[in-house]
Amino acid sequence: QITLKESGPSLVKPTQTLTLTCTFSGFSFDTDEVIVGWIRQAPGKALEWLAAIFWNDSKQYTPSLRSRLTITRDASRNQVFLTMTNMDHVDTATYYCAHRRRRGDNWYPFDYWGQGTLVAVSP
Amino acid sequence: DIVMTQSPDSLAVSLGERVTINCKSSQSLLFSSNSKNYVAWYQQKPGQPPKLLIYWASIRESGVPDRFTGSGSGTEFSLTISSLQAEDVAVYFCQQYYVTANTFGQGTRLEIK
């Protein structure tokens, strides 16, 4: 059974740094070819892919936010972290972490998602 | 970035009627080496995370009712609900996972008429 759960502050001030944690179970970076990604969704808006970390510790970021994002992991604790600097009110959104897997040469899309954590940016 | 454009933005359909949602990508999502289209469809209900319905453009995820069908290839894709049920009220998103930097369509809101 794969589960993911996001945690972090529900409110940050403009210019502050946001750090979110994704704690997962049911898979492991040490034994499974997986990706954990972060996706956000502003209220009433579309989904926006932010960053991903691979089982081999490779990382990718959305180009528009690359300078503000850092994705890391603690494989021993089954956790992935997302740091976003210089928060602004436009970053108010629900932030999700999600799981992708590879079978053979084929990568599958996000099949398991956390429930999401709502982050508001306000003075 | 690969841009995914859905149509319509919203629609209202009577129970039991057929629903089709379209998605167009800014470049081909057909990977020639394996002939797979890297397109997925998700359903999102209020207060919930997206739920994977379809991957490889036409493969139904385990447990998804067979009234949901995905089709298309290259740059044009569709999600069809053969007979709308009340529990299908949701927002539907298409997604490309052709590149790691996935992108999503803007969403289509489906309501009951």
Short mmCIF file of C-alpha atoms in Angstrom, two decimals:
data_model
loop_
_atom_site.label_atom_id
_atom_site.label_comp_id
_atom_site.label_asym_id
_atom_site.label_seq_id
_atom_site.Cartn_x
_atom_site.Cartn_y
_atom_site.Cartn_z
CA GLN A 1 0.00 0.00 0.00
CA ILE A 2 1.59 3.25 -1.16
CA THR A 3 0.80 6.39 0.78
CA LEU A 4 2.22 9.90 0.76
CA LYS A 5 1.55 12.74 3.16
CA GLU A 6 2.60 16.38 2.92
CA SER A 7 3.40 18.51 5.95
CA GLY A 8 4.59 22.03 6.55
CA PRO A 9 3.41 25.47 7.56
CA SER A 10 -0.06 26.57 6.56
CA LEU A 11 0.93 30.23 6.55
CA VAL A 12 4.12 31.99 5.51
CA LYS A 13 4.92 35.66 5.09
CA PRO A 14 6.04 37.24 1.84
CA THR A 15 9.79 36.88 1.21
CA GLN A 16 10.05 33.95 3.62
CA THR A 17 11.28 30.48 2.68
CA LEU A 18 8.81 27.59 2.60
CA THR A 19 9.92 24.08 3.45
CA LEU A 20 7.55 21.19 2.86
CA THR A 21 7.99 17.54 3.77
CA CYS A 22 6.57 14.53 1.96
CA THR A 23 6.59 11.39 4.09
CA PHE A 24 5.84 8.22 2.20
CA SER A 25 5.44 4.49 2.71
CA GLY A 26 4.99 1.45 0.52
CA PHE A 27 8.07 2.05 -1.63
CA SER A 28 11.73 2.88 -1.19
CA PHE A 29 14.34 4.87 -3.08
CA ASP A 30 16.81 2.12 -2.22
CA THR A 31 14.89 -0.71 -3.94
CA ASP A 32 12.41 0.85 -6.38
CA GLU A 33 12.90 2.90 -9.53
CA VAL A 34 10.61 5.72 -8.58
CA ILE A 35 10.16 9.46 -8.82
CA VAL A 36 8.61 11.63 -6.15
CA GLY A 37 7.31 14.88 -7.53
CA TRP A 38 5.82 18.08 -6.17
CA ILE A 39 2.80 19.63 -7.85
CA ARG A 40 0.82 22.65 -6.71
CA GLN A 41 -2.62 24.00 -7.39
CA ALA A 42 -3.67 27.57 -6.71
CA PRO A 43 -7.31 27.87 -5.59
CA GLY A 44 -9.59 27.08 -8.49
CA LYS A 45 -6.67 26.76 -10.89
CA ALA A 46 -4.83 24.11 -12.84
CA LEU A 47 -2.13 21.77 -11.62
CA GLU A 48 1.45 22.98 -11.90
CA TRP A 49 4.37 20.55 -11.80
CA LEU A 50 7.22 21.97 -9.71
CA ALA A 51 10.03 19.48 -9.17
CA ALA A 52 10.97 15.82 -9.06
CA ILE A 53 13.60 13.66 -7.45
CA PHE A 54 14.55 10.26 -8.83
CA TRP A 55 15.48 7.05 -7.09
CA ASN A 56 19.10 7.73 -8.12
CA ASP A 57 18.97 11.27 -6.60
CA SER A 58 18.71 13.05 -9.94
CA LYS A 59 16.59 16.17 -9.75
CA GLN A 60 14.56 18.26 -12.15
CA TYR A 61 12.76 21.57 -11.76
CA THR A 62 10.20 23.56 -13.67
CA PRO A 63 12.20 26.21 -15.56
CA SER A 64 10.09 29.16 -14.43
CA LEU A 65 10.79 28.49 -10.73
CA ARG A 66 14.17 26.81 -10.93
CA SER A 67 16.02 29.60 -9.12
CA ARG A 68 13.66 29.38 -6.12
CA LEU A 69 13.26 25.62 -5.71
CA THR A 70 15.34 22.92 -4.09
CA ILE A 71 14.25 19.29 -3.82
CA THR A 72 16.08 16.90 -1.53
CA ARG A 73 15.44 13.62 0.20
CA ASP A 74 16.25 11.54 3.25
CA ALA A 75 15.97 8.01 1.87
CA SER A 76 16.49 6.43 5.29
CA ARG A 77 13.43 8.25 6.63
CA ASN A 78 11.33 7.91 3.44
CA GLN A 79 11.03 11.66 3.13
CA VAL A 80 11.30 14.19 0.34
CA PHE A 81 11.63 17.91 0.97
CA LEU A 82 10.79 20.92 -1.15
CA THR A 83 12.19 24.34 -0.37
CA MET A 84 10.85 27.44 -2.09
CA THR A 85 12.50 30.77 -1.41
CA ASN A 86 11.14 34.30 -1.58
CA MET A 87 7.48 33.35 -1.19
CA ASP A 88 4.87 35.65 -2.69
CA HIS A 89 1.08 35.79 -2.50
CA VAL A 90 0.89 34.17 -5.94
CA ASP A 91 2.45 31.07 -4.38
CA THR A 92 -0.66 30.51 -2.28
CA ALA A 93 -1.74 27.01 -3.26
CA THR A 94 -2.29 23.44 -2.23
CA TYR A 95 1.01 21.60 -2.57
CA TYR A 96 0.92 17.90 -3.41
CA CYS A 97 3.60 15.25 -3.51
CA ALA A 98 3.06 12.24 -5.75
CA HIS A 99 4.67 8.96 -6.82
CA ARG A 100 5.74 7.70 -10.23
CA ARG A 101 7.20 4.30 -11.05
CA ARG A 102 9.17 2.67 -13.81
CA ARG A 103 8.63 -0.80 -15.18
CA GLY A 104 11.27 -1.87 -17.68
CA ASP A 105 11.92 1.11 -19.94
CA ASN A 106 8.56 2.74 -19.31
CA TRP A 107 7.82 5.51 -16.84
CA TYR A 108 4.23 5.74 -15.63
CA PRO A 109 2.44 8.95 -14.61
CA PHE A 110 1.67 9.99 -11.04
CA ASP A 111 -0.43 7.14 -9.67
CA TYR A 112 -0.43 7.92 -5.95
CA TRP A 113 -0.89 11.38 -4.48
CA GLY A 114 -0.86 12.83 -1.01
CA GLN A 115 -3.91 14.71 0.23
CA GLY A 116 -2.09 17.99 -0.21
CA THR A 117 -1.25 20.80 2.15
CA LEU A 118 -2.63 24.31 1.74
CA VAL A 119 -0.06 27.06 2.06
CA ALA A 120 -1.20 30.66 2.29
CA VAL A 121 1.20 33.53 1.79
CA SER A 122 0.12 36.60 3.71
CA PRO A 123 1.76 39.35 5.79
CA ASP B 1 7.41 23.65 -22.10
CA ILE B 2 4.87 21.36 -23.71
CA VAL B 3 1.52 23.13 -23.57
CA MET B 4 -1.63 21.09 -23.02
CA THR B 5 -4.88 22.77 -24.04
CA GLN B 6 -8.21 21.27 -23.06
CA SER B 7 -11.65 21.93 -24.46
CA PRO B 8 -14.19 22.82 -23.37
CA ASP B 9 -13.37 24.60 -20.11
CA SER B 10 -16.67 23.43 -18.68
CA LEU B 11 -19.73 21.49 -19.71
CA ALA B 12 -23.07 20.42 -18.30
CA VAL B 13 -24.49 17.10 -19.43
CA SER B 14 -27.59 15.12 -18.51
CA LEU B 15 -27.27 11.88 -16.56
CA GLY B 16 -26.79 8.93 -18.86
CA GLU B 17 -25.49 11.06 -21.71
CA ARG B 18 -22.09 10.74 -23.39
CA VAL B 19 -19.31 13.16 -22.51
CA THR B 20 -16.17 13.94 -24.51
CA ILE B 21 -13.31 16.11 -23.30
CA ASN B 22 -10.52 17.02 -25.67
CA CYS B 23 -6.85 17.74 -25.11
CA LYS B 24 -4.34 19.06 -27.61
CA SER B 25 -0.59 19.16 -27.04
CA SER B 26 1.89 21.62 -28.53
CA GLN B 27 4.11 18.76 -29.70
CA SER B 28 3.72 15.07 -30.39
CA LEU B 29 3.56 12.88 -27.30
CA LEU B 30 4.08 9.67 -29.26
CA PHE B 31 7.40 8.06 -28.34
CA SER B 32 8.52 6.31 -31.49
CA SER B 33 10.66 3.64 -29.85
CA ASN B 34 7.73 2.06 -28.00
CA SER B 35 4.72 3.54 -29.87
CA LYS B 36 3.25 4.84 -26.63
CA ASN B 37 1.56 8.19 -26.16
CA TYR B 38 2.66 9.72 -22.88
CA VAL B 39 -0.71 11.17 -21.94
CA ALA B 40 -2.71 10.65 -18.77
CA TRP B 41 -6.13 11.77 -17.59
CA TYR B 42 -7.03 12.61 -14.01
CA GLN B 43 -10.30 13.21 -12.19
CA GLN B 44 -10.36 15.67 -9.29
CA LYS B 45 -13.28 16.08 -6.94
CA PRO B 46 -13.55 19.00 -4.49
CA GLY B 47 -11.12 18.78 -1.61
CA GLN B 48 -9.39 15.71 -3.04
CA PRO B 49 -6.14 15.11 -4.88
CA PRO B 50 -6.27 14.13 -8.54
CA LYS B 51 -7.06 10.49 -9.25
CA LEU B 52 -5.39 8.74 -12.18
CA LEU B 53 -7.96 7.44 -14.66
CA ILE B 54 -6.08 6.75 -17.89
CA TYR B 55 -2.42 6.42 -18.87
CA TRP B 56 -0.64 5.76 -22.17
CA ALA B 57 -3.58 7.70 -23.60
CA SER B 58 -5.92 4.71 -23.53
CA ILE B 59 -5.06 2.33 -20.66
CA ARG B 60 -7.56 2.38 -17.84
CA GLU B 61 -6.06 2.43 -14.35
CA SER B 62 -7.05 -0.49 -12.15
CA GLY B 63 -10.48 0.02 -10.60
CA VAL B 64 -11.61 2.74 -13.02
CA PRO B 65 -15.09 2.03 -14.43
CA ASP B 66 -15.15 0.98 -18.06
CA ARG B 67 -17.41 3.89 -18.97
CA PHE B 68 -14.19 5.96 -19.02
CA THR B 69 -12.24 5.62 -22.28
CA GLY B 70 -9.15 7.44 -23.49
CA SER B 71 -8.20 7.79 -27.13
CA GLY B 72 -5.99 9.72 -29.51
CA SER B 73 -2.40 9.85 -30.65
CA GLY B 74 0.30 12.35 -31.46
CA THR B 75 -1.07 15.71 -30.43
CA GLU B 76 -4.82 15.16 -30.07
CA PHE B 77 -6.45 13.17 -27.32
CA SER B 78 -9.88 12.62 -25.83
CA LEU B 79 -11.49 11.32 -22.68
CA THR B 80 -14.98 9.91 -23.13
CA ILE B 81 -17.51 8.97 -20.49
CA SER B 82 -20.01 6.71 -22.19
CA SER B 83 -22.90 7.29 -19.78
CA LEU B 84 -22.59 10.09 -17.25
CA GLN B 85 -23.18 9.15 -13.62
CA ALA B 86 -23.74 11.55 -10.73
CA GLU B 87 -20.43 10.58 -9.16
CA ASP B 88 -18.56 11.71 -12.29
CA VAL B 89 -19.07 15.38 -11.40
CA ALA B 90 -15.49 16.63 -11.12
CA VAL B 91 -12.74 18.53 -12.87
CA TYR B 92 -10.78 16.52 -15.42
CA PHE B 93 -7.17 17.20 -16.34
CA CYS B 94 -5.01 15.82 -19.11
CA GLN B 95 -1.27 15.56 -18.51
CA GLN B 96 1.79 14.90 -20.61
CA TYR B 97 4.57 12.86 -19.05
CA TYR B 98 6.64 12.69 -22.24
CA VAL B 99 9.25 14.76 -20.46
CA THR B 100 9.98 14.72 -16.73
CA ALA B 101 8.76 18.31 -16.48
CA ASN B 102 5.17 17.20 -16.79
CA THR B 103 2.52 19.71 -17.75
CA PHE B 104 -1.22 19.63 -17.27
CA GLY B 105 -4.16 21.00 -19.15
CA GLN B 106 -6.15 23.83 -17.59
CA GLY B 107 -8.95 21.45 -16.58
CA THR B 108 -12.52 20.81 -17.70
CA ARG B 109 -15.29 21.20 -15.15
CA LEU B 110 -18.06 18.65 -15.65
CA GLU B 111 -21.48 19.23 -14.14
CA ILE B 112 -24.92 17.66 -14.35
CA LYS B 113 -27.49 19.48 -16.46
#
